Coordinates of C-alpha atoms in Angstrom, one line a residue:
D4 CA -11.6 -3.7 -39.5
L5 CA -8.4 -2.2 -41.2
A6 CA -10.4 -0.8 -44.0
E7 CA -13.0 1.1 -42.0
G8 CA -11.1 1.4 -38.6
G9 CA -14.0 -0.1 -36.6
V10 CA -13.5 -2.5 -33.7
S11 CA -15.6 -5.6 -32.9
V12 CA -15.3 -7.3 -29.5
L13 CA -14.7 -11.0 -30.0
R14 CA -14.2 -11.9 -26.3
Q15 CA -13.7 -10.0 -23.1
G16 CA -10.8 -10.9 -20.7
R17 CA -13.3 -10.8 -17.8
Q18 CA -17.0 -10.5 -17.3
V19 CA -17.8 -7.1 -16.0
T20 CA -21.1 -7.0 -14.3
V21 CA -20.8 -3.6 -12.6
D22 CA -22.1 -0.6 -14.6
A23 CA -19.3 1.6 -15.9
L24 CA -21.1 4.6 -14.4
Y25 CA -19.7 3.5 -11.0
F26 CA -16.0 3.4 -12.2
S27 CA -13.6 6.1 -11.3
V28 CA -11.3 6.9 -14.3
P29 CA -7.6 7.2 -13.4
Q30 CA -5.7 10.4 -14.1
S31 CA -2.0 10.1 -14.8
I32 CA -0.2 12.7 -12.7
E33 CA 3.3 13.9 -12.1
F34 CA 4.6 15.6 -8.9
L35 CA 7.8 16.9 -7.5
S36 CA 9.5 14.7 -5.0
T37 CA 12.8 14.9 -3.1
D38 CA 16.0 16.1 -4.9
D39 CA 13.8 18.0 -7.4
Q40 CA 12.9 14.6 -9.0
I41 CA 9.6 13.9 -10.8
A42 CA 7.6 11.0 -9.6
H43 CA 4.5 9.4 -11.3
A44 CA 1.2 8.1 -10.1
F45 CA -2.4 7.3 -11.1
Y46 CA -5.0 9.4 -9.2
Y47 CA -8.5 8.0 -8.8
P48 CA -11.1 10.5 -7.5
P49 CA -13.9 9.2 -5.4
H50 CA -16.9 8.4 -7.6
N51 CA -20.4 7.0 -7.1
P52 CA -23.4 8.5 -9.0
D53 CA -25.8 7.5 -6.2
F54 CA -24.1 9.6 -3.5
S55 CA -22.4 12.9 -2.9
A56 CA -20.1 14.1 -0.2
P57 CA -21.2 16.6 2.4
Q58 CA -20.7 20.2 1.3
G59 CA -17.1 21.3 1.7
E60 CA -15.7 18.0 2.9
R61 CA -12.6 16.5 1.3
P62 CA -12.3 12.8 0.9
P63 CA -9.9 10.5 2.8
L64 CA -7.0 9.2 0.7
I65 CA -5.5 5.8 0.3
V66 CA -2.0 5.8 -1.2
G67 CA -1.1 2.5 -2.8
S68 CA 2.5 1.3 -3.0
H69 CA 3.0 -1.6 -5.4
G70 CA 5.1 -4.6 -4.8
G71 CA 8.2 -5.7 -6.7
P72 CA 9.6 -3.2 -5.8
T73 CA 11.0 -2.8 -9.3
S74 CA 7.7 -3.6 -11.0
A75 CA 4.9 -1.1 -11.7
T76 CA 1.2 -0.4 -11.3
N77 CA -1.0 0.4 -14.2
S78 CA -4.3 2.0 -15.1
A79 CA -6.2 -1.2 -16.1
L80 CA -9.6 -1.8 -14.4
T81 CA -8.9 -3.0 -10.8
F82 CA -12.0 -3.7 -8.8
E83 CA -10.1 -3.3 -5.5
V84 CA -9.5 0.4 -6.4
Q85 CA -13.1 0.8 -7.5
F86 CA -14.2 -0.6 -4.1
W87 CA -12.6 2.3 -2.4
T88 CA -13.6 5.1 -4.8
S89 CA -17.2 4.0 -4.9
R90 CA -17.2 4.3 -1.1
G91 CA -15.9 7.9 -1.0
F92 CA -12.2 7.4 -0.9
A93 CA -9.7 8.9 -3.2
V94 CA -6.9 6.6 -4.3
L95 CA -3.3 7.5 -5.4
D96 CA -1.6 4.5 -7.0
V97 CA 2.1 5.5 -7.0
D98 CA 4.7 4.4 -9.5
Y99 CA 7.6 5.6 -7.3
R100 CA 11.0 6.0 -8.6
G101 CA 12.4 2.6 -9.4
S102 CA 9.3 1.5 -11.1
T103 CA 9.5 0.1 -14.7
G104 CA 7.9 1.8 -17.6
Y105 CA 9.5 5.3 -17.3
G106 CA 13.0 4.6 -18.7
R107 CA 16.2 3.3 -17.3
E108 CA 17.2 6.5 -15.4
Y109 CA 13.9 6.4 -13.5
R110 CA 14.2 2.7 -12.8
Q111 CA 17.8 3.1 -11.5
Q112 CA 16.9 5.8 -9.0
L113 CA 15.9 3.1 -6.6
N114 CA 19.4 1.6 -6.6
G115 CA 20.7 1.9 -3.1
G116 CA 17.6 3.9 -2.1
W117 CA 14.9 1.3 -1.4
G118 CA 13.1 2.3 1.8
V119 CA 13.9 6.0 1.2
V120 CA 13.1 6.9 -2.4
D121 CA 9.9 5.0 -2.5
V122 CA 8.7 6.3 0.8
D123 CA 9.6 9.9 -0.2
D124 CA 7.5 9.5 -3.4
C125 CA 4.4 8.2 -1.6
V126 CA 4.7 10.9 1.0
N127 CA 5.1 13.7 -1.6
G128 CA 2.3 12.3 -3.7
A129 CA 0.0 12.6 -0.7
R130 CA 1.2 16.1 0.0
F131 CA 0.7 17.0 -3.7
L132 CA -3.0 16.1 -3.4
V133 CA -3.4 17.9 -0.1
E134 CA -1.9 21.1 -1.7
K135 CA -4.3 20.7 -4.6
R136 CA -7.1 20.6 -2.0
L137 CA -8.3 17.3 -3.3
V138 CA -8.0 15.2 -0.1
D139 CA -8.3 15.6 3.6
E140 CA -4.8 15.9 5.2
K141 CA -6.1 14.4 8.5
R142 CA -7.2 11.2 6.8
L143 CA -4.2 10.0 4.7
A144 CA -3.7 6.2 4.7
I145 CA -1.1 4.1 3.0
T146 CA -1.4 0.5 2.0
G147 CA 0.7 -2.1 0.1
G148 CA 1.6 -5.7 -0.1
S149 CA 5.0 -7.4 0.1
A150 CA 7.6 -4.7 -0.9
G151 CA 4.7 -2.3 -0.9
G152 CA 4.0 -3.4 2.7
F153 CA 7.6 -2.5 3.5
T154 CA 7.1 0.9 2.0
T155 CA 3.9 1.2 4.1
L156 CA 5.6 0.3 7.3
A157 CA 8.6 2.5 6.6
A158 CA 6.3 5.5 5.8
L159 CA 4.4 5.0 9.1
T160 CA 7.6 4.6 11.1
F161 CA 10.0 7.1 9.6
R162 CA 7.6 9.8 8.3
D163 CA 4.8 11.8 10.0
V164 CA 2.4 12.3 7.1
F165 CA 0.1 9.3 7.0
T166 CA -2.5 8.9 9.8
A167 CA -3.1 5.1 9.3
G168 CA -1.8 2.2 7.3
S169 CA -2.4 -1.3 6.1
S170 CA 0.4 -3.8 5.5
H171 CA -0.4 -7.0 3.5
Y172 CA 2.4 -9.6 4.2
G173 CA 4.8 -6.6 4.4
I174 CA 8.5 -6.7 5.2
S175 CA 9.5 -5.2 8.5
D176 CA 13.0 -6.7 8.8
L177 CA 15.3 -6.3 5.7
E178 CA 18.1 -8.3 7.3
T179 CA 15.8 -11.3 7.8
L180 CA 14.6 -10.9 4.2
A181 CA 18.1 -10.9 2.9
T182 CA 19.0 -14.1 4.7
D183 CA 15.7 -16.1 4.5
T184 CA 14.1 -15.2 1.2
H185 CA 13.7 -17.6 -1.7
K186 CA 16.5 -18.4 -4.2
F187 CA 15.1 -16.4 -7.1
E188 CA 15.5 -13.1 -5.2
S189 CA 18.5 -14.1 -3.1
R190 CA 20.7 -11.2 -4.3
Y191 CA 17.9 -8.8 -5.2
L192 CA 18.6 -6.4 -2.3
D193 CA 22.3 -6.0 -3.2
S194 CA 21.4 -3.4 -5.9
M195 CA 18.5 -1.7 -4.0
I196 CA 20.2 -1.4 -0.6
G197 CA 23.7 -2.7 -0.7
P198 CA 25.7 -6.0 -0.4
Y199 CA 24.9 -8.0 2.6
P200 CA 26.5 -8.5 5.2
E201 CA 29.1 -5.8 4.2
Q202 CA 26.4 -3.1 4.6
K203 CA 24.4 -4.7 7.4
D204 CA 24.1 -1.4 9.2
V205 CA 22.0 0.0 6.3
Y206 CA 19.7 -3.0 6.4
I207 CA 19.1 -2.3 10.1
E208 CA 18.7 1.5 9.6
R209 CA 15.9 1.0 7.1
S210 CA 14.0 -1.8 8.9
P211 CA 10.9 -0.5 10.7
I212 CA 11.0 -3.3 13.2
H213 CA 14.1 -1.7 14.9
F214 CA 12.4 1.7 15.2
T215 CA 9.0 1.0 16.5
H216 CA 9.6 3.6 19.2
L217 CA 9.1 6.2 16.5
L218 CA 5.6 4.9 15.7
N219 CA 2.6 6.9 16.6
K220 CA 0.1 5.8 14.0
P221 CA -2.5 3.0 13.9
M222 CA -2.1 0.1 11.5
I223 CA -3.6 -3.2 10.4
L224 CA -1.5 -6.2 9.3
F225 CA -2.6 -9.2 7.1
Q226 CA -0.5 -12.3 6.8
G227 CA -0.7 -15.7 5.1
L228 CA 0.6 -18.4 7.5
E229 CA 2.2 -20.4 4.7
D230 CA 4.2 -17.5 3.3
K231 CA 7.7 -18.6 2.4
V232 CA 8.8 -15.2 0.9
V233 CA 8.0 -13.0 3.9
P234 CA 7.6 -15.3 6.9
P235 CA 4.7 -14.8 9.3
S236 CA 7.2 -14.0 12.0
Q237 CA 7.8 -10.5 10.4
S238 CA 4.2 -9.4 10.7
Q239 CA 3.8 -11.1 14.1
K240 CA 6.8 -9.3 15.6
M241 CA 5.6 -6.0 14.2
F242 CA 2.1 -6.5 15.6
E243 CA 3.6 -7.2 19.1
E244 CA 5.8 -4.2 19.0
V245 CA 3.0 -1.8 17.9
R246 CA 0.7 -3.3 20.5
S247 CA 3.3 -2.7 23.2
R248 CA 3.3 1.0 22.1
E249 CA -0.4 1.0 23.0
L250 CA -1.3 2.1 19.5
P251 CA -4.5 0.9 17.8
V252 CA -3.4 -2.2 15.8
A253 CA -5.1 -5.3 14.3
Y254 CA -3.4 -8.5 13.0
M255 CA -5.2 -11.0 10.9
T256 CA -3.8 -14.3 9.7
F257 CA -5.1 -16.7 7.1
E258 CA -4.5 -20.5 7.0
G259 CA -3.5 -21.9 3.6
E260 CA -2.5 -18.5 2.2
Q261 CA 0.9 -17.9 0.8
H262 CA 2.7 -14.7 -0.5
G263 CA -0.2 -13.0 -2.2
F264 CA -3.7 -14.0 -1.2
R265 CA -5.5 -16.3 -3.7
K266 CA -8.7 -17.4 -2.0
K267 CA -11.7 -15.3 -2.9
E268 CA -13.0 -15.4 0.7
T269 CA -9.6 -14.2 2.0
I270 CA -9.5 -11.3 -0.5
K271 CA -13.1 -10.3 0.4
R272 CA -12.4 -10.5 4.1
T273 CA -9.2 -8.4 3.9
I274 CA -10.6 -5.5 1.9
E275 CA -13.7 -5.4 4.1
A276 CA -11.5 -5.6 7.2
E277 CA -9.4 -2.7 6.0
L278 CA -12.5 -0.6 5.4
Y279 CA -13.8 -1.5 8.9
F280 CA -10.4 -0.5 10.4
Y281 CA -10.4 2.9 8.7
S282 CA -14.0 3.4 9.7
R283 CA -13.0 3.0 13.4
I284 CA -9.9 5.1 13.1
Y285 CA -11.4 7.9 11.1
G286 CA -14.8 7.8 12.9
F287 CA -17.3 7.0 10.2
V288 CA -19.9 4.3 9.8
A289 CA -19.2 2.0 6.8
A290 CA -22.2 1.5 4.5
D291 CA -21.4 -2.2 4.2
E292 CA -22.3 -4.8 6.7
I293 CA -18.9 -6.0 7.8
E294 CA -17.8 -8.6 10.4
P295 CA -16.0 -6.6 13.1
V296 CA -12.2 -6.8 13.4
A297 CA -10.5 -7.0 16.8
I298 CA -8.5 -3.8 17.2
E299 CA -6.1 -3.7 20.1
N300 CA -5.7 -0.4 22.1
L301 CA -8.8 1.2 20.7
D302 CA -11.4 2.5 23.2

């Protein structure tokens, strides 16, 4: 109503059946990252009016790294985030440098820096919350899909901050991605890493699959078997390498799923499996009744 300024809801984009009292409201934050650069993220504190944490205990943190990688996250209602916050996790959804929505200079900071800049921002975002005494530094997990899966694997391989991680159809071998990916993104990596094969050495240097000897953190990997963007061989090889390192690792594949899971039963299974994995790694009992996940190298 332009005259009175009132708003009437004509139709909702989705039917929300969960009471808003259970929703964690995101906080837009900025923090200092490498090279004295500012990075952005949305912080969701744990929230459930029916429960409270033990006195003095800080929550575990899940750092989300979006796909793209030159896309962005947003603060719209996402039930996946609320799944975690209603179960006692804090969530940091990072718009690392290179994300859209913060201007050209911010976007171009990923040029030539993918696998370094994005990882630095996720690491420094987690450190920022630890310094603010908002999360438990011993229970810092990172998760992401596709390009976000690459950031996840790179953070677990090349940094020593996160204590567990979850890769959803993530990239472990940049060289394979450059040679096998679909036509639409065939030269995408030229700007974010460098021209291939002229800078083949950079592609190798930033690929987690070549540096699994540096790994000392548990992880769970999810993969669609019909994925044409990131072939299942990438996740399969990463799983085998981590297993050979005798680290706790789980690998779940899904028939009929492509790049980005679409079936509701797959989506439900993956998020519950991720929760089960963290419960075993961090030593707590999940409130949900979850079908167990086979985790290699876990006593």
